[in-house]
Amino acid sequence: MFRTRLIRTAVLFLLVFLIPAVGMAGNGQKEKVKNVVFMVGDGMGVAHVTALMLDGKYAPIAMERAQAVGLVKTYSANNRVTDSGASATAYATGHKTNNSQLSVDVNGKPMETILEKAIQKGMKTGLVVTCDMTGATPAAFYSHVSSRKDVESIAAQLVDKPIDIWMGGGRQPFEKRKDGRNLLDELKEKNYQLIFDTKQIEDLQNGKVAGLFSEKGYMPEYSQRGNYLPEATAKTLELLNQDNKKGFFLLVEGSQIDRGGHRNNSELIIGETRDFDNAVGVVMDFAEKNPGTLVVILADHETGGLAIPANDADFNKGENGIQFHFSGKGHTGTMVPVLAYGPGAENFSRILDNTEISALLKKLMQLD
Ligand SMILES: [Zn+2]
């Protein structure tokens, strides 16, 4: 008798407490993924995230709200150390390519991206970054070029795609072009609201948006750009969620963490990672209020070979300070973190190849 009751209690416990944690809706049906927010901290290794935690004296950061944590192998088709182009290609298409190529295979043949498949399925799409709009990470989701330096072709491919909202830097390749096209005029003809000042973001009410907030290249660093990334992310979520029947795919990139790594500048890494984490907080709040939203947070590669050694090699003593120590000025081949929240999050709780991330998203978004 006692045993039967014990089993019954155990089964009840499983039903009530454990199963909802793996993505069951209240009615017992497995919760489906409707919206995906894909968040990339460019160059953000585990040490970069740790640096942010140390700076905040271990006060919880937004990334800690994730329900699943894993690691990603980042190597590209031709190099054990990837660039942002090949890594973003793996995330966007599920296939490895050579460094500096964007969503074309090693022979230059275009490969369809998650964002393109989402558009075909009738989902809404958005891109919010702090680099130039034609930067490698966002560009791999909407363009197909053999060299990431071909920014005029990348810009033209962006304008030719019906992406609902996009915001970042780098106005130049849209208006000063060798082919004489003025892509800004073309965007206006396509009923985009063109904005060039981040102050205009809060006034957006609805409709399609193209934001270009720097003349050339990256947007300013965190210390000069205010709360652009979290605010642009919040506004984009609000707009994409209006009349949201078929779901959306949104890419958010904290693009300049990578710069801090290249410059071996721990202050820049911490500031940029904090800004990215603030955007993560905005997205987590949205996902909590909007069931069916899967949030995936990861990096494309690690930059700088950041380590955080103790000042004193004698670990029998109490602490005597720490250092931010960089092993190089470039990218490294170390695995990077992946964090997930929402329906399907449990799939990310292991070691994954960067191409598997894409395959998982396609499956969860039912894009195949
Ligand atoms: Zn880099």
PDB file of N, CA and C in Angstrom, residues 259-355:
ATOM      1  N   ARG A 259      35.438  43.962 -30.321  1.00  0.00           N
ATOM      2  CA  ARG A 259      36.430  45.047 -30.395  1.00  0.00           C
ATOM      3  C   ARG A 259      37.269  45.123 -29.129  1.00  0.00           C
ATOM      4  N   GLY A 260      36.563  44.970 -27.982  1.00  0.00           N
ATOM      5  CA  GLY A 260      37.276  44.983 -26.705  1.00  0.00           C
ATOM      6  C   GLY A 260      38.310  43.873 -26.659  1.00  0.00           C
ATOM      7  N   GLY A 261      37.959  42.708 -27.213  1.00  0.00           N
ATOM      8  CA  GLY A 261      38.899  41.591 -27.268  1.00  0.00           C
ATOM      9  C   GLY A 261      40.083  41.895 -28.169  1.00  0.00           C
ATOM     10  N   HIS A 262      39.802  42.417 -29.366  1.00  0.00           N
ATOM     11  CA  HIS A 262      40.891  42.737 -30.311  1.00  0.00           C
ATOM     12  C   HIS A 262      41.845  43.774 -29.724  1.00  0.00           C
ATOM     13  N   ARG A 263      41.285  44.707 -28.972  1.00  0.00           N
ATOM     14  CA  ARG A 263      42.130  45.777 -28.400  1.00  0.00           C
ATOM     15  C   ARG A 263      42.705  45.396 -27.040  1.00  0.00           C
ATOM     16  N   ASN A 264      42.398  44.197 -26.578  1.00  0.00           N
ATOM     17  CA  ASN A 264      42.827  43.761 -25.240  1.00  0.00           C
ATOM     18  C   ASN A 264      42.403  44.786 -24.191  1.00  0.00           C
ATOM     19  N   ASN A 265      41.188  45.266 -24.321  1.00  0.00           N
ATOM     20  CA  ASN A 265      40.697  46.320 -23.440  1.00  0.00           C
ATOM     21  C   ASN A 265      39.555  45.757 -22.581  1.00  0.00           C
ATOM     22  N   SER A 266      39.878  45.403 -21.334  1.00  0.00           N
ATOM     23  CA  SER A 266      38.877  44.746 -20.480  1.00  0.00           C
ATOM     24  C   SER A 266      37.728  45.698 -20.134  1.00  0.00           C
ATOM     25  N   GLU A 267      38.028  46.996 -20.033  1.00  0.00           N
ATOM     26  CA  GLU A 267      36.965  47.958 -19.720  1.00  0.00           C
ATOM     27  C   GLU A 267      35.917  47.983 -20.838  1.00  0.00           C
ATOM     28  N   LEU A 268      36.389  47.974 -22.082  1.00  0.00           N
ATOM     29  CA  LEU A 268      35.471  47.974 -23.229  1.00  0.00           C
ATOM     30  C   LEU A 268      34.671  46.662 -23.268  1.00  0.00           C
ATOM     31  N   ILE A 269      35.344  45.550 -22.973  1.00  0.00           N
ATOM     32  CA  ILE A 269      34.640  44.254 -22.940  1.00  0.00           C
ATOM     33  C   ILE A 269      33.517  44.284 -21.903  1.00  0.00           C
ATOM     34  N   ILE A 270      33.832  44.774 -20.712  1.00  0.00           N
ATOM     35  CA  ILE A 270      32.827  44.789 -19.635  1.00  0.00           C
ATOM     36  C   ILE A 270      31.669  45.720 -20.001  1.00  0.00           C
ATOM     37  N   GLY A 271      31.979  46.900 -20.512  1.00  0.00           N
ATOM     38  CA  GLY A 271      30.925  47.860 -20.885  1.00  0.00           C
ATOM     39  C   GLY A 271      30.031  47.320 -21.983  1.00  0.00           C
ATOM     40  N   GLU A 272      30.641  46.722 -23.007  1.00  0.00           N
ATOM     41  CA  GLU A 272      29.856  46.195 -24.126  1.00  0.00           C
ATOM     42  C   GLU A 272      29.069  44.947 -23.720  1.00  0.00           C
ATOM     43  N   THR A 273      29.656  44.127 -22.855  1.00  0.00           N
ATOM     44  CA  THR A 273      28.952  42.913 -22.417  1.00  0.00           C
ATOM     45  C   THR A 273      27.783  43.302 -21.514  1.00  0.00           C
ATOM     46  N   ARG A 274      27.967  44.351 -20.706  1.00  0.00           N
ATOM     47  CA  ARG A 274      26.863  44.825 -19.851  1.00  0.00           C
ATOM     48  C   ARG A 274      25.711  45.342 -20.716  1.00  0.00           C
ATOM     49  N   ASP A 275      26.062  46.107 -21.737  1.00  0.00           N
ATOM     50  CA  ASP A 275      25.042  46.649 -22.649  1.00  0.00           C
ATOM     51  C   ASP A 275      24.273  45.499 -23.317  1.00  0.00           C
ATOM     52  N   PHE A 276      25.008  44.488 -23.771  1.00  0.00           N
ATOM     53  CA  PHE A 276      24.381  43.312 -24.385  1.00  0.00           C
ATOM     54  C   PHE A 276      23.486  42.603 -23.362  1.00  0.00           C
ATOM     55  N   ASP A 277      23.980  42.465 -22.133  1.00  0.00           N
ATOM     56  CA  ASP A 277      23.203  41.796 -21.090  1.00  0.00           C
ATOM     57  C   ASP A 277      21.923  42.584 -20.760  1.00  0.00           C
ATOM     58  N   ASN A 278      21.991  43.914 -20.848  1.00  0.00           N
ATOM     59  CA  ASN A 278      20.774  44.715 -20.644  1.00  0.00           C
ATOM     60  C   ASN A 278      19.736  44.387 -21.723  1.00  0.00           C
ATOM     61  N   ALA A 279      20.208  44.184 -22.950  1.00  0.00           N
ATOM     62  CA  ALA A 279      19.295  43.776 -24.032  1.00  0.00           C
ATOM     63  C   ALA A 279      18.747  42.374 -23.754  1.00  0.00           C
ATOM     64  N   VAL A 280      19.587  41.499 -23.211  1.00  0.00           N
ATOM     65  CA  VAL A 280      19.131  40.149 -22.843  1.00  0.00           C
ATOM     66  C   VAL A 280      17.995  40.260 -21.816  1.00  0.00           C
ATOM     67  N   GLY A 281      18.137  41.165 -20.846  1.00  0.00           N
ATOM     68  CA  GLY A 281      17.100  41.366 -19.838  1.00  0.00           C
ATOM     69  C   GLY A 281      15.771  41.780 -20.460  1.00  0.00           C
ATOM     70  N   VAL A 282      15.832  42.687 -21.434  1.00  0.00           N
ATOM     71  CA  VAL A 282      14.633  43.135 -22.149  1.00  0.00           C
ATOM     72  C   VAL A 282      13.961  41.941 -22.836  1.00  0.00           C
ATOM     73  N   VAL A 283      14.771  41.118 -23.479  1.00  0.00           N
ATOM     74  CA  VAL A 283      14.236  39.965 -24.221  1.00  0.00           C
ATOM     75  C   VAL A 283      13.668  38.922 -23.260  1.00  0.00           C
ATOM     76  N   MET A 284      14.341  38.699 -22.137  1.00  0.00           N
ATOM     77  CA  MET A 284      13.839  37.742 -21.140  1.00  0.00           C
ATOM     78  C   MET A 284      12.476  38.197 -20.598  1.00  0.00           C
ATOM     79  N   ASP A 285      12.349  39.516 -20.332  1.00  0.00           N
ATOM     80  CA  ASP A 285      11.062  40.044 -19.859  1.00  0.00           C
ATOM     81  C   ASP A 285       9.964  39.772 -20.888  1.00  0.00           C
ATOM     82  N   PHE A 286      10.289  40.007 -22.161  1.00  0.00           N
ATOM     83  CA  PHE A 286       9.319  39.770 -23.237  1.00  0.00           C
ATOM     84  C   PHE A 286       8.944  38.293 -23.284  1.00  0.00           C
ATOM     85  N   ALA A 287       9.946  37.418 -23.211  1.00  0.00           N
ATOM     86  CA  ALA A 287       9.700  35.972 -23.324  1.00  0.00           C
ATOM     87  C   ALA A 287       8.854  35.462 -22.158  1.00  0.00           C
ATOM     88  N   GLU A 288       9.060  36.053 -20.989  1.00  0.00           N
ATOM     89  CA  GLU A 288       8.250  35.660 -19.825  1.00  0.00           C
ATOM     90  C   GLU A 288       6.772  36.000 -20.045  1.00  0.00           C
ATOM     91  N   LYS A 289       6.543  37.155 -20.668  1.00  0.00           N
ATOM     92  CA  LYS A 289       5.162  37.610 -20.862  1.00  0.00           C
ATOM     93  C   LYS A 289       4.521  37.016 -22.109  1.00  0.00           C
ATOM     94  N   ASN A 290       5.324  36.503 -23.018  1.00  0.00           N
ATOM     95  CA  ASN A 290       4.817  35.985 -24.289  1.00  0.00           C
ATOM     96  C   ASN A 290       5.245  34.537 -24.478  1.00  0.00           C
ATOM     97  N   PRO A 291       4.479  33.599 -23.918  1.00  0.00           N
ATOM     98  CA  PRO A 291       4.841  32.185 -24.049  1.00  0.00           C
ATOM     99  C   PRO A 291       5.001  31.806 -25.523  1.00  0.00           C
ATOM    100  N   GLY A 292       5.893  30.863 -25.783  1.00  0.00           N
ATOM    101  CA  GLY A 292       6.159  30.494 -27.170  1.00  0.00           C
ATOM    102  C   GLY A 292       7.344  31.250 -27.735  1.00  0.00           C
ATOM    103  N   THR A 293       8.027  32.021 -26.879  1.00  0.00           N
ATOM    104  CA  THR A 293       9.212  32.750 -27.336  1.00  0.00           C
ATOM    105  C   THR A 293      10.473  32.029 -26.869  1.00  0.00           C
ATOM    106  N   LEU A 294      11.250  31.571 -27.830  1.00  0.00           N
ATOM    107  CA  LEU A 294      12.537  30.928 -27.524  1.00  0.00           C
ATOM    108  C   LEU A 294      13.646  31.965 -27.659  1.00  0.00           C
ATOM    109  N   VAL A 295      14.458  32.081 -26.617  1.00  0.00           N
ATOM    110  CA  VAL A 295      15.603  33.008 -26.636  1.00  0.00           C
ATOM    111  C   VAL A 295      16.884  32.182 -26.654  1.00  0.00           C
ATOM    112  N   VAL A 296      17.740  32.431 -27.619  1.00  0.00           N
ATOM    113  CA  VAL A 296      19.038  31.750 -27.680  1.00  0.00           C
ATOM    114  C   VAL A 296      20.120  32.821 -27.639  1.00  0.00           C
ATOM    115  N   ILE A 297      21.025  32.700 -26.679  1.00  0.00           N
ATOM    116  CA  ILE A 297      22.090  33.691 -26.499  1.00  0.00           C
ATOM    117  C   ILE A 297      23.416  32.955 -26.657  1.00  0.00           C
ATOM    118  N   LEU A 298      24.267  33.452 -27.526  1.00  0.00           N
ATOM    119  CA  LEU A 298      25.542  32.776 -27.723  1.00  0.00           C
ATOM    120  C   LEU A 298      26.562  33.743 -28.299  1.00  0.00           C
ATOM    121  N   ALA A 299      27.759  33.212 -28.574  1.00  0.00           N
ATOM    122  CA  ALA A 299      28.799  34.007 -29.233  1.00  0.00           C
ATOM    123  C   ALA A 299      29.145  33.325 -30.543  1.00  0.00           C
ATOM    124  N   ASP A 300      29.793  34.060 -31.432  1.00  0.00           N
ATOM    125  CA  ASP A 300      30.237  33.465 -32.696  1.00  0.00           C
ATOM    126  C   ASP A 300      31.632  32.857 -32.565  1.00  0.00           C
ATOM    127  N   HIS A 301      32.410  33.413 -31.641  1.00  0.00           N
ATOM    128  CA  HIS A 301      33.775  32.945 -31.354  1.00  0.00           C
ATOM    129  C   HIS A 301      34.242  33.729 -30.148  1.00  0.00           C
ATOM    130  N   GLU A 302      35.399  33.364 -29.605  1.00  0.00           N
ATOM    131  CA  GLU A 302      35.986  34.129 -28.508  1.00  0.00           C
ATOM    132  C   GLU A 302      37.059  35.041 -29.098  1.00  0.00           C
ATOM    133  N   THR A 303      37.211  36.228 -28.531  1.00  0.00           N
ATOM    134  CA  THR A 303      38.237  37.148 -29.034  1.00  0.00           C
ATOM    135  C   THR A 303      39.174  37.598 -27.921  1.00  0.00           C
ATOM    136  N   GLY A 304      40.462  37.500 -28.181  1.00  0.00           N
ATOM    137  CA  GLY A 304      41.483  38.017 -27.262  1.00  0.00           C
ATOM    138  C   GLY A 304      42.129  36.961 -26.378  1.00  0.00           C
ATOM    139  N   GLY A 305      41.518  35.770 -26.322  1.00  0.00           N
ATOM    140  CA  GLY A 305      42.081  34.735 -25.444  1.00  0.00           C
ATOM    141  C   GLY A 305      42.115  35.202 -24.002  1.00  0.00           C
ATOM    142  N   LEU A 306      40.986  35.773 -23.573  1.00  0.00           N
ATOM    143  CA  LEU A 306      40.941  36.364 -22.227  1.00  0.00           C
ATOM    144  C   LEU A 306      40.988  35.290 -21.144  1.00  0.00           C
ATOM    145  N   ALA A 307      41.878  35.489 -20.168  1.00  0.00           N
ATOM    146  CA  ALA A 307      41.921  34.642 -18.967  1.00  0.00           C
ATOM    147  C   ALA A 307      41.897  35.559 -17.750  1.00  0.00           C
ATOM    148  N   ILE A 308      41.469  35.012 -16.623  1.00  0.00           N
ATOM    149  CA  ILE A 308      41.348  35.841 -15.410  1.00  0.00           C
ATOM    150  C   ILE A 308      42.158  35.186 -14.288  1.00  0.00           C
ATOM    151  N   PRO A 309      43.491  35.261 -14.376  1.00  0.00           N
ATOM    152  CA  PRO A 309      44.315  34.611 -13.344  1.00  0.00           C
ATOM    153  C   PRO A 309      44.384  35.431 -12.054  1.00  0.00           C
ATOM    154  N   ALA A 310      44.753  34.731 -10.975  1.00  0.00           N
ATOM    155  CA  ALA A 310      44.966  35.408  -9.693  1.00  0.00           C
ATOM    156  C   ALA A 310      46.300  36.149  -9.723  1.00  0.00           C
ATOM    157  N   ASN A 311      46.396  37.204  -8.971  1.00  0.00           N
ATOM    158  CA  ASN A 311      47.661  37.931  -8.857  1.00  0.00           C
ATOM    159  C   ASN A 311      48.740  37.080  -8.211  1.00  0.00           C
ATOM    160  N   ASP A 312      48.304  36.244  -7.311  1.00  0.00           N
ATOM    161  CA  ASP A 312      49.265  35.451  -6.545  1.00  0.00           C
ATOM    162  C   ASP A 312      49.133  33.988  -6.944  1.00  0.00           C
ATOM    163  N   ALA A 313      50.239  33.373  -7.325  1.00  0.00           N
ATOM    164  CA  ALA A 313      50.188  31.979  -7.772  1.00  0.00           C
ATOM    165  C   ALA A 313      49.955  31.012  -6.615  1.00  0.00           C
ATOM    166  N   ASP A 314      50.159  31.445  -5.396  1.00  0.00           N
ATOM    167  CA  ASP A 314      49.962  30.571  -4.236  1.00  0.00           C
ATOM    168  C   ASP A 314      48.487  30.515  -3.878  1.00  0.00           C
ATOM    169  N   PHE A 315      47.816  29.427  -4.294  1.00  0.00           N
ATOM    170  CA  PHE A 315      46.361  29.363  -4.062  1.00  0.00           C
ATOM    171  C   PHE A 315      46.009  28.889  -2.658  1.00  0.00           C
ATOM    172  N   ASN A 316      47.021  28.715  -1.793  1.00  0.00           N
ATOM    173  CA  ASN A 316      46.711  28.391  -0.400  1.00  0.00           C
ATOM    174  C   ASN A 316      46.356  29.637   0.396  1.00  0.00           C
ATOM    175  N   LYS A 317      46.662  30.781  -0.162  1.00  0.00           N
ATOM    176  CA  LYS A 317      46.374  32.041   0.543  1.00  0.00           C
ATOM    177  C   LYS A 317      44.983  32.548   0.203  1.00  0.00           C
ATOM    178  N   GLY A 318      44.550  33.577   0.918  1.00  0.00           N
ATOM    179  CA  GLY A 318      43.322  34.285   0.547  1.00  0.00           C
ATOM    180  C   GLY A 318      43.599  35.109  -0.702  1.00  0.00           C
ATOM    181  N   GLU A 319      42.567  35.742  -1.198  1.00  0.00           N
ATOM    182  CA  GLU A 319      42.734  36.441  -2.475  1.00  0.00           C
ATOM    183  C   GLU A 319      43.602  37.688  -2.376  1.00  0.00           C
ATOM    184  N   ASN A 320      44.381  37.877  -3.429  1.00  0.00           N
ATOM    185  CA  ASN A 320      45.266  39.035  -3.503  1.00  0.00           C
ATOM    186  C   ASN A 320      45.045  39.745  -4.845  1.00  0.00           C
ATOM    187  N   GLY A 321      43.802  39.733  -5.315  1.00  0.00           N
ATOM    188  CA  GLY A 321      43.496  40.408  -6.593  1.00  0.00           C
ATOM    189  C   GLY A 321      43.552  39.478  -7.785  1.00  0.00           C
ATOM    190  N   ILE A 322      43.001  39.951  -8.889  1.00  0.00           N
ATOM    191  CA  ILE A 322      42.994  39.173 -10.133  1.00  0.00           C
ATOM    192  C   ILE A 322      43.482  40.053 -11.275  1.00  0.00           C
ATOM    193  N   GLN A 323      43.748  39.413 -12.408  1.00  0.00           N
ATOM    194  CA  GLN A 323      44.176  40.166 -13.591  1.00  0.00           C
ATOM    195  C   GLN A 323      43.282  39.807 -14.769  1.00  0.00           C
ATOM    196  N   PHE A 324      43.174  40.721 -15.727  1.00  0.00           N
ATOM    197  CA  PHE A 324      42.599  40.374 -17.025  1.00  0.00           C
ATOM    198  C   PHE A 324      43.783  40.180 -17.960  1.00  0.00           C
ATOM    199  N   HIS A 325      43.995  38.959 -18.379  1.00  0.00           N
ATOM    200  CA  HIS A 325      45.179  38.626 -19.155  1.00  0.00           C
ATOM    201  C   HIS A 325      44.754  38.159 -20.550  1.00  0.00           C
ATOM    202  N   PHE A 326      45.286  38.793 -21.581  1.00  0.00           N
ATOM    203  CA  PHE A 326      44.930  38.428 -22.954  1.00  0.00           C
ATOM    204  C   PHE A 326      46.070  37.627 -23.579  1.00  0.00           C
ATOM    205  N   SER A 327      45.714  36.562 -24.299  1.00  0.00           N
ATOM    206  CA  SER A 327      46.763  35.751 -24.905  1.00  0.00           C
ATOM    207  C   SER A 327      47.009  36.134 -26.362  1.00  0.00           C
ATOM    208  N   GLY A 328      46.201  37.040 -26.926  1.00  0.00           N
ATOM    209  CA  GLY A 328      46.427  37.449 -28.312  1.00  0.00           C
ATOM    210  C   GLY A 328      45.532  38.600 -28.691  1.00  0.00           C
ATOM    211  N   LYS A 329      45.683  39.059 -29.929  1.00  0.00           N
ATOM    212  CA  LYS A 329      44.874  40.197 -30.403  1.00  0.00           C
ATOM    213  C   LYS A 329      43.741  39.738 -31.328  1.00  0.00           C
ATOM    214  N   GLY A 330      43.724  38.441 -31.616  1.00  0.00           N
ATOM    215  CA  GLY A 330      42.735  37.958 -32.584  1.00  0.00           C
ATOM    216  C   GLY A 330      41.689  37.051 -31.954  1.00  0.00           C
ATOM    217  N   HIS A 331      41.004  36.291 -32.817  1.00  0.00           N
ATOM    218  CA  HIS A 331      40.011  35.319 -32.344  1.00  0.00           C
ATOM    219  C   HIS A 331      40.734  34.081 -31.856  1.00  0.00           C
ATOM    220  N   THR A 332      40.034  33.257 -31.076  1.00  0.00           N
ATOM    221  CA  THR A 332      40.628  31.998 -30.627  1.00  0.00           C
ATOM    222  C   THR A 332      39.707  30.835 -31.005  1.00  0.00           C
ATOM    223  N   GLY A 333      40.211  29.634 -30.824  1.00  0.00           N
ATOM    224  CA  GLY A 333      39.448  28.429 -31.187  1.00  0.00           C
ATOM    225  C   GLY A 333      38.705  27.821 -30.011  1.00  0.00           C
ATOM    226  N   THR A 334      38.641  28.498 -28.872  1.00  0.00           N
ATOM    227  CA  THR A 334      37.969  27.901 -27.715  1.00  0.00           C
ATOM    228  C   THR A 334      36.451  27.884 -27.910  1.00  0.00           C
ATOM    229  N   MET A 335      35.814  26.931 -27.254  1.00  0.00           N
ATOM    230  CA  MET A 335      34.346  26.850 -27.334  1.00  0.00           C
ATOM    231  C   MET A 335      33.741  28.085 -26.671  1.00  0.00           C
ATOM    232  N   VAL A 336      32.529  28.404 -27.084  1.00  0.00           N
ATOM    233  CA  VAL A 336      31.838  29.577 -26.521  1.00  0.00           C
ATOM    234  C   VAL A 336      30.523  29.128 -25.872  1.00  0.00           C
ATOM    235  N   PRO A 337      29.992  29.947 -24.954  1.00  0.00           N
ATOM    236  CA  PRO A 337      28.746  29.548 -24.291  1.00  0.00           C
ATOM    237  C   PRO A 337      27.522  29.718 -25.184  1.00  0.00           C
ATOM    238  N   VAL A 338      26.530  28.856 -24.966  1.00  0.00           N
ATOM    239  CA  VAL A 338      25.184  29.067 -25.527  1.00  0.00           C
ATOM    240  C   VAL A 338      24.203  28.934 -24.368  1.00  0.00           C
ATOM    241  N   LEU A 339      23.282  29.893 -24.273  1.00  0.00           N
ATOM    242  CA  LEU A 339      22.273  29.908 -23.209  1.00  0.00           C
ATOM    243  C   LEU A 339      20.907  29.934 -23.872  1.00  0.00           C
ATOM    244  N   ALA A 340      19.937  29.288 -23.263  1.00  0.00           N
ATOM    245  CA  ALA A 340      18.605  29.285 -23.880  1.00  0.00           C
ATOM    246  C   ALA A 340      17.517  29.421 -22.836  1.00  0.00           C
ATOM    247  N   TYR A 341      16.399  29.999 -23.274  1.00  0.00           N
ATOM    248  CA  TYR A 341      15.239  30.223 -22.416  1.00  0.00           C
ATOM    249  C   TYR A 341      13.985  30.022 -23.252  1.00  0.00           C
ATOM    250  N   GLY A 342      12.991  29.345 -22.673  1.00  0.00           N
ATOM    251  CA  GLY A 342      11.719  29.197 -23.378  1.00  0.00           C
ATOM    252  C   GLY A 342      11.527  27.803 -23.937  1.00  0.00           C
ATOM    253  N   PRO A 343      10.481  27.612 -24.759  1.00  0.00           N
ATOM    254  CA  PRO A 343      10.199  26.266 -25.270  1.00  0.00           C
ATOM    255  C   PRO A 343      11.364  25.739 -26.110  1.00  0.00           C
ATOM    256  N   GLY A 344      11.760  24.517 -25.850  1.00  0.00           N
ATOM    257  CA  GLY A 344      12.869  23.917 -26.604  1.00  0.00           C
ATOM    258  C   GLY A 344      14.233  24.226 -26.034  1.00  0.00           C
ATOM    259  N   ALA A 345      14.290  25.019 -24.963  1.00  0.00           N
ATOM    260  CA  ALA A 345      15.585  25.433 -24.404  1.00  0.00           C
ATOM    261  C   ALA A 345      16.450  24.232 -24.038  1.00  0.00           C
ATOM    262  N   GLU A 346      15.805  23.150 -23.581  1.00  0.00           N
ATOM    263  CA  GLU A 346      16.566  21.993 -23.098  1.00  0.00           C
ATOM    264  C   GLU A 346      17.456  21.382 -24.187  1.00  0.00           C
ATOM    265  N   ASN A 347      17.125  21.630 -25.458  1.00  0.00           N
ATOM    266  CA  ASN A 347      17.933  21.098 -26.567  1.00  0.00           C
ATOM    267  C   ASN A 347      19.351  21.674 -26.606  1.00  0.00           C
ATOM    268  N   PHE A 348      19.523  22.830 -25.960  1.00  0.00           N
ATOM    269  CA  PHE A 348      20.811  23.521 -26.041  1.00  0.00           C
ATOM    270  C   PHE A 348      21.729  23.192 -24.873  1.00  0.00           C
ATOM    271  N   SER A 349      21.297  22.249 -24.049  1.00  0.00           N
ATOM    272  CA  SER A 349      22.040  21.949 -22.836  1.00  0.00           C
ATOM    273  C   SER A 349      23.069  20.845 -23.065  1.00  0.00           C
ATOM    274  N   ARG A 350      23.985  21.064 -24.014  1.00  0.00           N
ATOM    275  CA  ARG A 350      25.033  20.088 -24.308  1.00  0.00           C
ATOM    276  C   ARG A 350      26.116  20.751 -25.146  1.00  0.00           C
ATOM    277  N   ILE A 351      27.093  19.985 -25.595  1.00  0.00           N
ATOM    278  CA  ILE A 351      28.101  20.537 -26.504  1.00  0.00           C
ATOM    279  C   ILE A 351      27.562  20.403 -27.924  1.00  0.00           C
ATOM    280  N   LEU A 352      27.481  21.534 -28.624  1.00  0.00           N
ATOM    281  CA  LEU A 352      26.906  21.564 -29.977  1.00  0.00           C
ATOM    282  C   LEU A 352      27.925  22.121 -30.960  1.00  0.00           C
ATOM    283  N   ASP A 353      27.870  21.649 -32.185  1.00  0.00           N
ATOM    284  CA  ASP A 353      28.616  22.312 -33.241  1.00  0.00           C
ATOM    285  C   ASP A 353      27.801  23.533 -33.678  1.00  0.00           C
ATOM    286  N   ASN A 354      28.487  24.568 -34.203  1.00  0.00           N
ATOM    287  CA  ASN A 354      27.715  25.767 -34.592  1.00  0.00           C
ATOM    288  C   ASN A 354      26.665  25.451 -35.664  1.00  0.00           C
ATOM    289  N   THR A 355      26.918  24.445 -36.496  1.00  0.00           N
ATOM    290  CA  THR A 355      25.940  24.085 -37.522  1.00  0.00           C
ATOM    291  C   THR A 355      24.690  23.426 -36.912  1.00  0.00           C
TER     292      THR A 355
END
